[in-house]
Amino acid sequence: MTAHLQPQDTALVIIDMQNDFCHEDGASAKRGLADIAAFQACVPKIDGLIAHARAAGVPVVFVYMTLDDTTKSEAWTNKHGSEMSIVVKGSWGADYYKLYPQPGDAVVEKHRYSGFIGTNLDLILRSMGCKSIVLTGVLTNVCVESTARDGFMLDYNVTLVSDACAGSSPEAHAGTLANIASVFGTVLDAEQVGAVWQAAAAPVEASA
């Protein structure tokens, strides 16, 4: 189950850990759209994975979402309404929540659920020689699942980290985990993924 986690061809992808989704003063919390506590609980899990990834030489990719008048299509507003204000480009709500890119990390801005739609994520991953992606972030059943599906369709080995992502409800979260494990990839927890990268980093640290 850990064959597709090797540092030389794997990237850690962090999806939409932003104030409007995760902060108690963000848009999602104010509208009662999701269990913010579950989103916040992902932070230490993702932070630990980032540390293991960097130690093992695994590329870290931050994917974040923004919206403005140029990216809200008719289909988007028909579904979500023209007055819905969330992750507005340049706003506090679109800023990162507690987890921030460091020099050398890749950063991808998206305007739809999937990190692959209308972005250079695929180009970045292929340029780094990545064949596998490890997905974390929010929401499990929306942006994370959309990215996982498209990643698999683009021939990446997909691993979803069960306790480093959170959905709009426990049921929605569980449904995505089952769907990914059945059809689109592998589901592991943060300890399992971290153990592989920690073991990979050990020889490097020992020889330093």
CSV table of C-alpha atoms in Angstrom, one decimal, residues 31 33 67 72 76 80-86 88:
chain,number,residue,atom,x,y,z
A,31,ARG,CA,-22.7,30.3,7.2
A,33,LEU,CA,-21.5,25.2,5.9
A,67,LEU,CA,-12.8,33.7,-6.9
A,72,LYS,CA,-17.5,33.2,-11.7
A,76,TRP,CA,-21.1,28.7,-11.1
A,80,HIS,CA,-23.9,29.0,-5.8
A,81,GLY,CA,-25.7,32.3,-6.4
A,82,SER,CA,-24.1,35.6,-7.4
A,83,GLU,CA,-24.1,37.0,-3.9
A,84,MET,CA,-22.0,34.2,-2.4
A,85,SER,CA,-18.7,35.7,-1.2
A,86,ILE,CA,-16.0,33.2,-0.3
A,88,VAL,CA,-12.4,36.4,-2.8
